[in-house]
């Protein structure tokens, strides 16, 4: 099933894109929860973290390294938070896996 993020990948709806390669896309979150808040998604439409498979190991690593590199490029080298919400109980609203990267403010624990 096509999600909002597939439409962003296919340029059917606009997004403020930061980075793209053959495997991943990163763009600013439309409702930022911190001065820096962007999402890193695989182009492969994986619904939730529960659906990640052994064959996706390299892709998962690439998502993390992309998050790390872009966080640095956007001035978050002193610290940032990476969040992946899984399913309704985890707070997921878009069923195409994505990493939230938040930075440039003090983060607190526990999250809401
Ligand atoms: P989650 O609740 O973890 O599934 O996160 C989905 C995120 O997608 C939320 O933080 C939304 O603000 C964000 N979002 C929804 N629509 C768009 C959009 N068109 N462009 C950028 N971010 C979006």
mmCIF file of C-alpha atoms and ligand atoms in Angstrom:
data_model
loop_
_atom_site.group_PDB
_atom_site.id
_atom_site.type_symbol
_atom_site.label_atom_id
_atom_site.label_comp_id
_atom_site.label_asym_id
_atom_site.label_seq_id
_atom_site.Cartn_x
_atom_site.Cartn_y
_atom_site.Cartn_z
ATOM 1 C CA UNK A 1 0.000 0.000 0.000
ATOM 2 C CA UNK A 2 1.328 3.417 -0.942
ATOM 3 C CA UNK A 3 2.065 5.748 1.980
ATOM 4 C CA UNK A 4 2.767 9.427 2.262
ATOM 5 C CA UNK A 5 6.485 8.690 2.203
ATOM 6 C CA UNK A 6 6.284 6.704 -1.051
ATOM 7 C CA UNK A 7 4.653 9.809 -2.519
ATOM 8 C CA UNK A 8 7.557 11.938 -1.265
ATOM 9 C CA UNK A 9 10.063 9.461 -2.774
ATOM 10 C CA UNK A 10 8.183 9.618 -6.098
ATOM 11 C CA UNK A 11 7.913 13.432 -5.947
ATOM 12 C CA UNK A 12 4.115 13.221 -5.961
ATOM 13 C CA UNK A 13 4.012 15.502 -2.920
ATOM 14 C CA UNK A 14 6.642 18.080 -2.000
ATOM 15 C CA UNK A 15 9.140 17.789 0.835
ATOM 16 C CA UNK A 16 12.174 19.701 1.944
ATOM 17 C CA UNK A 17 14.734 17.092 0.885
ATOM 18 C CA UNK A 18 18.196 17.154 2.462
ATOM 19 C CA UNK A 19 19.805 14.063 0.949
ATOM 20 C CA UNK A 20 19.043 11.292 -1.510
ATOM 21 C CA UNK A 21 20.869 8.294 -2.936
ATOM 22 C CA UNK A 22 19.760 5.029 -4.508
ATOM 23 C CA UNK A 23 18.739 3.534 -1.139
ATOM 24 C CA UNK A 24 17.648 6.316 1.214
ATOM 25 C CA UNK A 25 16.005 9.733 1.362
ATOM 26 C CA UNK A 26 16.220 12.368 4.124
ATOM 27 C CA UNK A 27 13.909 15.357 4.506
ATOM 28 C CA UNK A 28 12.860 17.874 7.147
ATOM 29 C CA UNK A 29 9.860 16.872 9.276
ATOM 30 C CA UNK A 30 6.795 18.960 8.452
ATOM 31 C CA UNK A 31 6.011 19.411 12.179
ATOM 32 C CA UNK A 32 9.452 19.828 13.780
ATOM 33 C CA UNK A 33 9.792 18.953 17.465
ATOM 34 C CA UNK A 34 13.261 20.528 17.756
ATOM 35 C CA UNK A 35 15.228 23.221 15.876
ATOM 36 C CA UNK A 36 16.628 20.375 13.759
ATOM 37 C CA UNK A 37 14.169 17.553 13.033
ATOM 38 C CA UNK A 38 14.546 15.462 9.933
ATOM 39 C CA UNK A 39 13.552 11.972 8.853
ATOM 40 C CA UNK A 40 15.720 9.342 7.174
ATOM 41 C CA UNK A 41 13.785 6.682 5.278
ATOM 42 C CA UNK A 42 14.669 3.727 3.074
ATOM 43 C CA UNK A 43 13.321 3.863 -0.469
ATOM 44 C CA UNK A 44 12.269 0.251 0.066
ATOM 45 C CA UNK A 45 8.759 0.369 1.575
ATOM 46 C CA UNK A 46 9.173 -1.481 4.882
ATOM 47 C CA UNK A 47 6.066 -0.937 7.051
ATOM 48 C CA UNK A 48 7.460 -1.105 10.575
ATOM 49 C CA UNK A 49 10.642 -1.952 12.437
ATOM 50 C CA UNK A 50 9.057 -5.382 13.064
ATOM 51 C CA UNK A 51 9.162 -5.978 9.303
ATOM 52 C CA UNK A 52 12.899 -5.376 8.986
ATOM 53 C CA UNK A 53 14.549 -8.620 7.807
ATOM 54 C CA UNK A 54 18.033 -10.160 7.776
ATOM 55 C CA UNK A 55 18.366 -9.058 4.150
ATOM 56 C CA UNK A 56 17.918 -5.435 5.278
ATOM 57 C CA UNK A 57 20.991 -5.407 7.560
ATOM 58 C CA UNK A 58 23.131 -3.309 5.230
ATOM 59 C CA UNK A 59 20.237 -0.940 4.560
ATOM 60 C CA UNK A 60 19.664 -0.451 8.310
ATOM 61 C CA UNK A 61 23.340 0.383 8.755
ATOM 62 C CA UNK A 62 23.192 2.812 5.867
ATOM 63 C CA UNK A 63 20.179 4.557 7.442
ATOM 64 C CA UNK A 64 22.079 4.995 10.715
ATOM 65 C CA UNK A 65 25.250 6.258 9.072
ATOM 66 C CA UNK A 66 23.201 8.690 6.954
ATOM 67 C CA UNK A 67 21.493 9.967 10.117
ATOM 68 C CA UNK A 68 24.864 10.402 11.829
ATOM 69 C CA UNK A 69 26.441 12.242 8.880
ATOM 70 C CA UNK A 70 23.485 14.575 8.277
ATOM 71 C CA UNK A 71 23.180 15.362 12.006
ATOM 72 C CA UNK A 72 26.795 16.520 11.904
ATOM 73 C CA UNK A 73 26.232 18.522 8.713
ATOM 74 C CA UNK A 74 23.223 20.249 10.283
ATOM 75 C CA UNK A 75 25.182 21.319 13.356
ATOM 76 C CA UNK A 76 24.181 18.626 15.844
ATOM 77 C CA UNK A 77 27.620 17.120 16.428
ATOM 78 C CA UNK A 78 27.460 17.848 20.172
ATOM 79 C CA UNK A 79 24.438 15.608 20.565
ATOM 80 C CA UNK A 80 21.167 14.565 19.024
ATOM 81 C CA UNK A 81 18.434 11.981 19.394
ATOM 82 C CA UNK A 82 17.393 9.224 16.968
ATOM 83 C CA UNK A 83 13.877 7.801 17.363
ATOM 84 C CA UNK A 84 12.035 5.048 15.556
ATOM 85 C CA UNK A 85 8.388 4.598 16.518
ATOM 86 C CA UNK A 86 7.010 1.107 15.939
ATOM 87 C CA UNK A 87 3.277 0.472 15.508
ATOM 88 C CA UNK A 88 0.417 2.329 17.173
ATOM 89 C CA UNK A 89 1.583 1.678 20.726
ATOM 90 C CA UNK A 90 5.002 3.052 19.820
ATOM 91 C CA UNK A 91 3.455 6.206 18.357
ATOM 92 C CA UNK A 92 3.948 5.378 14.663
ATOM 93 C CA UNK A 93 1.619 7.262 12.294
ATOM 94 C CA UNK A 94 3.233 6.678 8.876
ATOM 95 C CA UNK A 95 3.685 2.992 8.004
ATOM 96 C CA UNK A 96 6.956 3.293 6.099
ATOM 97 C CA UNK A 97 9.892 3.004 8.505
ATOM 98 C CA UNK A 98 11.729 6.197 9.297
ATOM 99 C CA UNK A 99 14.327 7.468 11.717
ATOM 100 C CA UNK A 100 13.570 10.788 13.389
ATOM 101 C CA UNK A 101 16.722 12.810 14.029
ATOM 102 C CA UNK A 102 16.245 15.664 16.510
ATOM 103 C CA UNK A 103 18.812 18.172 17.669
ATOM 104 C CA UNK A 104 19.909 21.626 18.711
ATOM 105 C CA UNK A 105 17.969 21.562 21.958
ATOM 106 C CA UNK A 106 18.353 19.709 25.256
ATOM 107 C CA UNK A 107 16.577 16.353 25.113
ATOM 108 C CA UNK A 108 14.889 14.883 28.171
ATOM 109 C CA UNK A 109 14.116 11.401 29.425
ATOM 110 C CA UNK A 110 11.683 9.686 29.686
ATOM 111 C CA UNK A 111 10.026 10.691 26.398
ATOM 112 C CA UNK A 112 6.255 11.185 26.348
HETATM 113 P P1 LIG B 1 5.732 8.783 13.180
HETATM 114 O O1 LIG B 1 4.672 9.373 14.083
HETATM 115 O O2 LIG B 1 6.921 8.256 13.903
HETATM 116 O O3 LIG B 1 5.134 7.802 12.192
HETATM 117 O O4 LIG B 1 6.310 10.012 12.364
HETATM 118 C C1 LIG B 1 5.745 10.510 11.194
HETATM 119 C C2 LIG B 1 6.339 11.879 11.000
HETATM 120 O O5 LIG B 1 6.103 12.282 9.660
HETATM 121 C C3 LIG B 1 5.746 12.971 11.901
HETATM 122 O O6 LIG B 1 6.759 13.545 12.699
HETATM 123 C C4 LIG B 1 5.145 13.958 10.910
HETATM 124 O O7 LIG B 1 5.273 15.295 11.324
HETATM 125 C C5 LIG B 1 5.949 13.673 9.650
HETATM 126 N N1 LIG B 1 5.292 14.030 8.399
HETATM 127 C C6 LIG B 1 4.022 13.771 8.040
HETATM 128 N N2 LIG B 1 3.787 14.245 6.808
HETATM 129 C C7 LIG B 1 4.933 14.798 6.367
HETATM 130 C C8 LIG B 1 5.326 15.469 5.175
HETATM 131 N N3 LIG B 1 4.486 15.644 4.154
HETATM 132 N N4 LIG B 1 6.599 15.929 5.085
HETATM 133 C C9 LIG B 1 7.460 15.761 6.118
HETATM 134 N N5 LIG B 1 7.154 15.138 7.262
HETATM 135 C C10 LIG B 1 5.908 14.671 7.398
#
